[in-house]
Short mmCIF file of C-alpha atoms in Angstrom, two decimals:
data_model
loop_
_atom_site.label_atom_id
_atom_site.label_comp_id
_atom_site.label_asym_id
_atom_site.label_seq_id
_atom_site.Cartn_x
_atom_site.Cartn_y
_atom_site.Cartn_z
CA UNK M 158 82.69 114.17 77.99
CA UNK M 159 82.88 113.09 74.34
CA UNK M 160 79.70 113.37 72.26
CA UNK M 161 78.57 110.61 69.93
CA UNK M 162 79.56 112.62 66.85
CA UNK M 163 82.99 113.41 68.32
CA UNK M 164 83.53 109.75 69.18
CA UNK M 165 82.50 108.72 65.66
CA UNK M 166 84.97 111.19 64.15
CA UNK M 167 87.68 110.06 66.57
CA UNK M 168 87.09 106.38 65.74
CA UNK M 169 87.11 107.17 62.02
CA UNK M 170 90.42 109.03 62.28
CA UNK M 171 91.85 106.18 64.32
CA UNK M 172 90.74 103.63 61.71
CA UNK M 173 92.31 105.74 58.94
CA UNK M 174 95.56 105.91 60.91
CA UNK M 175 95.62 102.13 61.31
CA UNK M 176 94.74 101.66 57.65
CA UNK M 177 97.55 104.00 56.60
CA UNK M 178 99.97 102.17 58.91
CA UNK M 179 99.16 98.90 57.16
CA UNK M 180 99.44 100.53 53.73
CA UNK M 181 102.75 102.17 54.66
CA UNK M 182 104.09 98.85 55.93
CA UNK M 183 102.97 97.11 52.73
CA UNK M 184 104.46 99.85 50.51
CA UNK M 185 107.69 99.79 52.52
CA UNK M 186 108.01 96.01 52.14
CA UNK M 187 107.32 96.26 48.39
CA UNK M 188 109.88 99.06 48.06
CA UNK M 189 112.51 97.06 49.93
CA UNK M 190 111.85 93.99 47.77
CA UNK M 191 112.07 96.10 44.61
CA UNK M 192 115.33 97.66 45.80
CA UNK M 193 116.73 94.22 46.54
CA UNK M 194 115.90 93.09 43.00
CA UNK M 195 117.25 96.22 41.29
CA UNK M 196 120.41 97.19 43.20
CA UNK M 197 123.17 94.85 42.03
CA UNK M 198 126.31 96.60 43.27
CA UNK M 199 127.87 99.75 44.72
CA UNK M 200 131.14 101.23 43.47
CA UNK M 201 133.55 104.04 44.25
CA UNK M 202 133.59 106.26 41.18
CA UNK M 203 136.77 106.34 39.03
CA UNK M 204 136.66 110.16 39.17
CA UNK M 205 138.07 112.99 41.20
CA UNK M 206 136.39 113.98 43.43
CA UNK M 207 135.16 110.48 44.21
CA UNK M 208 131.67 109.46 45.27
CA UNK M 209 129.82 106.17 45.76
CA UNK M 210 127.31 104.96 43.17
CA UNK M 211 124.61 102.31 43.42
CA UNK M 212 124.07 100.30 40.25
CA UNK M 213 121.44 98.11 38.62
CA UNK M 214 124.25 96.31 36.82
CA UNK M 215 127.56 94.78 37.90
CA UNK M 216 130.40 96.95 39.19
CA UNK M 217 132.66 96.46 36.15
CA UNK M 218 129.94 97.52 33.71
CA UNK M 219 129.03 100.68 35.62
CA UNK M 220 132.69 101.60 36.01
CA UNK M 221 133.14 101.21 32.24
CA UNK M 222 130.14 103.52 31.62
CA UNK M 223 131.79 106.23 33.72
CA UNK M 224 135.23 105.68 32.15
CA UNK M 225 133.70 105.95 28.66
CA UNK M 226 132.52 109.44 29.66
CA UNK M 227 135.85 110.46 31.20
CA UNK M 228 136.29 113.33 28.71
CA UNK M 229 132.87 114.73 29.69
CA UNK M 230 133.66 114.43 33.40
CA UNK M 231 137.04 116.09 32.85
CA UNK M 232 135.52 119.04 30.97
CA UNK M 233 132.74 119.48 33.54
CA UNK M 234 135.22 119.20 36.41
CA UNK M 235 137.52 121.90 35.03
CA UNK M 236 134.60 124.13 34.08
CA UNK M 237 132.87 123.91 37.48
CA UNK M 238 136.14 124.47 39.34
CA UNK M 239 136.60 127.73 37.40
CA UNK M 240 132.89 128.59 37.73
CA UNK M 241 132.96 128.25 41.52
CA UNK M 242 136.19 130.27 41.68
CA UNK M 243 134.58 133.08 39.65
CA UNK M 244 131.45 132.97 41.85
CA UNK M 245 133.12 132.48 45.22
CA UNK M 246 130.91 135.19 46.75
CA UNK M 247 128.01 132.72 46.45
CA UNK M 248 127.38 130.24 49.25
CA UNK M 249 128.58 126.68 48.90
CA UNK M 250 126.07 124.51 47.06
CA UNK M 251 124.00 127.45 45.77
CA UNK M 252 125.00 127.12 42.09
CA UNK M 253 122.32 125.21 40.17
CA UNK M 254 123.12 122.31 37.84
CA UNK M 255 120.50 120.47 35.75
CA UNK M 256 120.79 116.74 34.96
CA UNK M 257 118.01 115.93 32.49
CA UNK M 258 118.01 112.18 31.95
CA UNK M 259 119.61 111.15 35.22
CA UNK M 260 120.10 107.42 34.58
CA UNK M 261 122.37 106.24 37.45
CA UNK M 262 122.84 109.85 38.59
CA UNK M 263 126.62 109.84 38.06
CA UNK M 264 126.72 113.36 36.58
CA UNK M 265 124.54 114.68 39.40
CA UNK M 266 126.73 113.04 42.05
CA UNK M 267 129.84 114.46 40.38
CA UNK M 268 128.25 117.92 40.29
CA UNK M 269 127.33 117.69 43.97
CA UNK M 270 130.93 116.70 44.76
CA UNK M 271 131.91 119.99 43.09
CA UNK M 272 129.51 122.01 45.29
CA UNK M 273 126.57 122.23 42.90
CA UNK M 274 122.91 122.05 43.85
CA UNK M 275 121.72 119.50 41.29
CA UNK M 276 118.21 118.84 39.98
CA UNK M 277 117.79 115.41 38.36
CA UNK M 278 114.92 114.65 35.98
CA UNK M 279 114.38 110.92 35.35
CA UNK M 280 111.37 108.97 34.04
CA UNK M 281 112.23 105.35 34.86
CA UNK M 282 111.38 103.92 38.31
CA UNK M 283 114.37 101.53 38.24
CA UNK M 284 116.68 104.55 38.14
CA UNK M 285 114.69 106.37 40.84
CA UNK M 286 115.57 103.47 43.13
CA UNK M 287 119.24 103.52 42.07
CA UNK M 288 119.53 107.29 42.59
CA UNK M 289 117.75 107.18 45.95
CA UNK M 290 120.12 104.44 47.11
CA UNK M 291 123.12 106.51 45.97
CA UNK M 292 121.77 109.43 48.01
CA UNK M 293 121.37 107.15 51.03
CA UNK M 294 125.02 106.07 50.87
CA UNK M 295 126.21 109.63 50.10
CA UNK M 296 124.34 111.26 52.97
CA UNK M 297 126.37 114.48 52.63
CA UNK M 298 124.75 115.00 49.19
CA UNK M 299 121.15 114.67 50.35
CA UNK M 300 120.67 118.44 50.64
CA UNK M 301 122.42 119.07 47.32
CA UNK M 302 120.61 116.66 44.99
CA UNK M 303 116.89 116.77 44.19
CA UNK M 304 115.26 113.96 42.21
CA UNK M 305 112.25 114.88 40.06
CA UNK M 306 110.34 111.82 38.87
CA UNK M 307 109.14 113.12 35.52
CA UNK M 308 110.50 114.04 32.11
CA UNK M 309 111.41 117.26 30.32
CA UNK M 310 110.16 118.43 26.94
CA UNK M 311 109.14 121.63 25.13
CA UNK M 312 105.62 121.58 26.61
CA UNK M 313 103.58 119.88 29.28
CA UNK M 314 102.36 116.43 28.27
CA UNK M 315 101.75 112.89 29.39
CA UNK M 316 103.68 110.10 27.75
CA UNK M 317 103.50 106.34 27.96
CA UNK M 318 106.81 104.58 28.55
CA UNK M 319 107.00 101.62 26.19
CA UNK M 320 109.05 98.45 26.66
CA UNK M 321 112.33 98.46 24.76
CA UNK M 322 115.71 96.78 24.67
CA UNK M 323 117.36 98.88 27.33
CA UNK M 324 116.33 102.15 25.66
CA UNK M 325 113.51 104.38 26.89
CA UNK M 326 110.81 104.74 24.25
CA UNK M 327 107.98 107.20 24.76
CA UNK M 328 104.62 107.54 23.04
CA UNK M 329 102.68 110.81 23.38
CA UNK M 330 99.22 110.43 24.91
CA UNK M 331 96.33 112.19 23.18
CA UNK M 332 93.98 114.40 25.16
CA UNK M 333 91.54 111.49 25.46
CA UNK M 334 94.07 109.66 27.59
CA UNK M 335 95.08 107.00 25.06
CA UNK M 336 98.55 106.61 23.55
CA UNK M 337 98.93 107.90 19.98
CA UNK M 338 99.75 104.30 19.08
CA UNK M 339 97.32 102.23 21.18
CA UNK M 340 98.60 98.93 19.78
CA UNK M 341 101.72 99.32 21.93
CA UNK M 342 101.64 97.93 25.45
CA UNK M 343 102.32 100.68 27.98
CA UNK M 344 104.04 100.00 31.28
CA UNK M 345 103.97 103.48 32.77
CA UNK M 346 102.45 106.92 32.27
CA UNK M 347 104.82 109.79 32.91
CA UNK M 348 104.39 113.57 32.85
CA UNK M 349 106.84 115.89 31.14
CA UNK M 350 107.34 119.61 31.69
CA UNK M 351 109.45 122.34 30.08
CA UNK M 352 112.55 123.19 32.11
CA UNK M 353 111.41 126.82 31.98
CA UNK M 354 108.81 125.83 34.61
CA UNK M 355 111.60 125.19 37.14
CA UNK M 356 114.54 127.47 36.36
CA UNK M 357 114.53 130.95 37.88
CA UNK M 358 118.25 131.58 38.31
CA UNK M 359 121.48 131.17 36.37
CA UNK M 360 122.46 127.54 35.73
CA UNK M 361 126.10 126.49 35.90
CA UNK M 362 125.80 123.34 33.75
CA UNK M 363 122.85 121.77 31.96
CA UNK M 364 123.36 118.14 30.94
CA UNK M 365 120.69 116.74 28.59
CA UNK M 366 120.62 113.06 27.62
CA UNK M 367 116.97 112.13 27.18
CA UNK M 368 116.87 109.41 24.53
CA UNK M 369 116.05 111.45 21.44
CA UNK M 370 114.13 114.25 23.19
CA UNK M 371 117.19 116.49 23.51
CA UNK M 372 116.01 119.21 21.08
CA UNK M 373 112.57 119.32 22.69
CA UNK M 374 114.20 119.60 26.13
CA UNK M 375 116.45 122.41 24.89
CA UNK M 376 113.48 124.29 23.41
CA UNK M 377 111.72 123.92 26.75
CA UNK M 378 114.61 125.78 28.41
CA UNK M 379 114.70 128.71 25.94
CA UNK M 380 113.31 131.27 28.43
CA UNK M 381 115.82 130.22 31.10
CA UNK M 382 118.68 130.48 28.62
CA UNK M 383 117.52 133.93 27.48
CA UNK M 384 116.67 135.46 30.88
CA UNK M 385 119.02 133.81 33.37
CA UNK M 386 121.83 132.29 31.33
CA UNK M 387 123.40 128.85 31.34
CA UNK M 388 127.15 128.56 31.74
CA UNK M 389 127.60 125.36 29.73
CA UNK M 390 125.39 122.77 28.05
CA UNK M 391 126.40 119.12 27.65
CA UNK M 392 123.93 117.53 25.23
CA UNK M 393 123.77 114.26 23.30
CA UNK M 394 122.88 114.77 19.63
CA UNK M 395 122.79 112.62 16.48
CA UNK M 396 123.00 109.38 18.41
CA UNK M 397 122.90 106.33 16.14
CA UNK M 398 120.41 104.68 18.53
CA UNK M 399 117.46 106.56 16.95
#
C-alpha cells in the first residue's frame, strides 16, 4: 500500500523525470543544430601519425593551418618519440600533455596519436563542438583526450568573452560581477584557473597559445614546473596580433 505522501513524492519524481526528458530532447536538438551549423568539413591530417579532424572552416584552410605549423609538429613528434622511449616503463597513454588554447584540437590529437594523455583547455563553445566531433570520429582517442571548457591564467577569475574579428578577446570581471569595461557587449562568461590546480605529475609537453595570455598561463604553472617538471614547452610569444 502506498501512502498519500509516498504517492505525492512518487508523482513529483515522475514529473521531474518527464520534464528532464523534454529538456534533454530540446538540448539535444539544439546541440545537433549547432553542430550542423558549425562543422563544415572533416579532413585527414597532413601529419604522421595521421588522425581525422573536424573543422569549422573548409578543408583546404584547415589543412593549411596544420601545414603552417609543420615545424612545430615535427619537433613535438621527435621529442615525444624520444620521451616515450626514455619512459617505456610507463603504461601507454599515461604521459600527460597540456594543450592550453585548444582551438581545433590538432595538437591534442597529434599528442594522443603519440600515446599521450592530453588535457585541452578551451574557452570558445564553437571549438568545444569541433573538438567533441573530432573525438567522436577518433573513438580510439576518447580515453586519451580530456576537454576542459574553461581558460587558464595565473589566478582564478571570471572573464567575459568579447566579440572580435576571429580573435578571442577577454575582459576581466570585477568582484561585483560586471566587466571591467561595461561598455563592451559580452557574449559569454568564462572561468579561468591556474594550471597548478590540475597538474600533479610530470608533463611531457605543455603547449600554450591563449591569445595574449601566455605569460599569465605560464605563471599559473610555476608550481608544476618547479615540483614535477615539464619536458618541453611550446609557447606563442610576441605575436603581432596584440
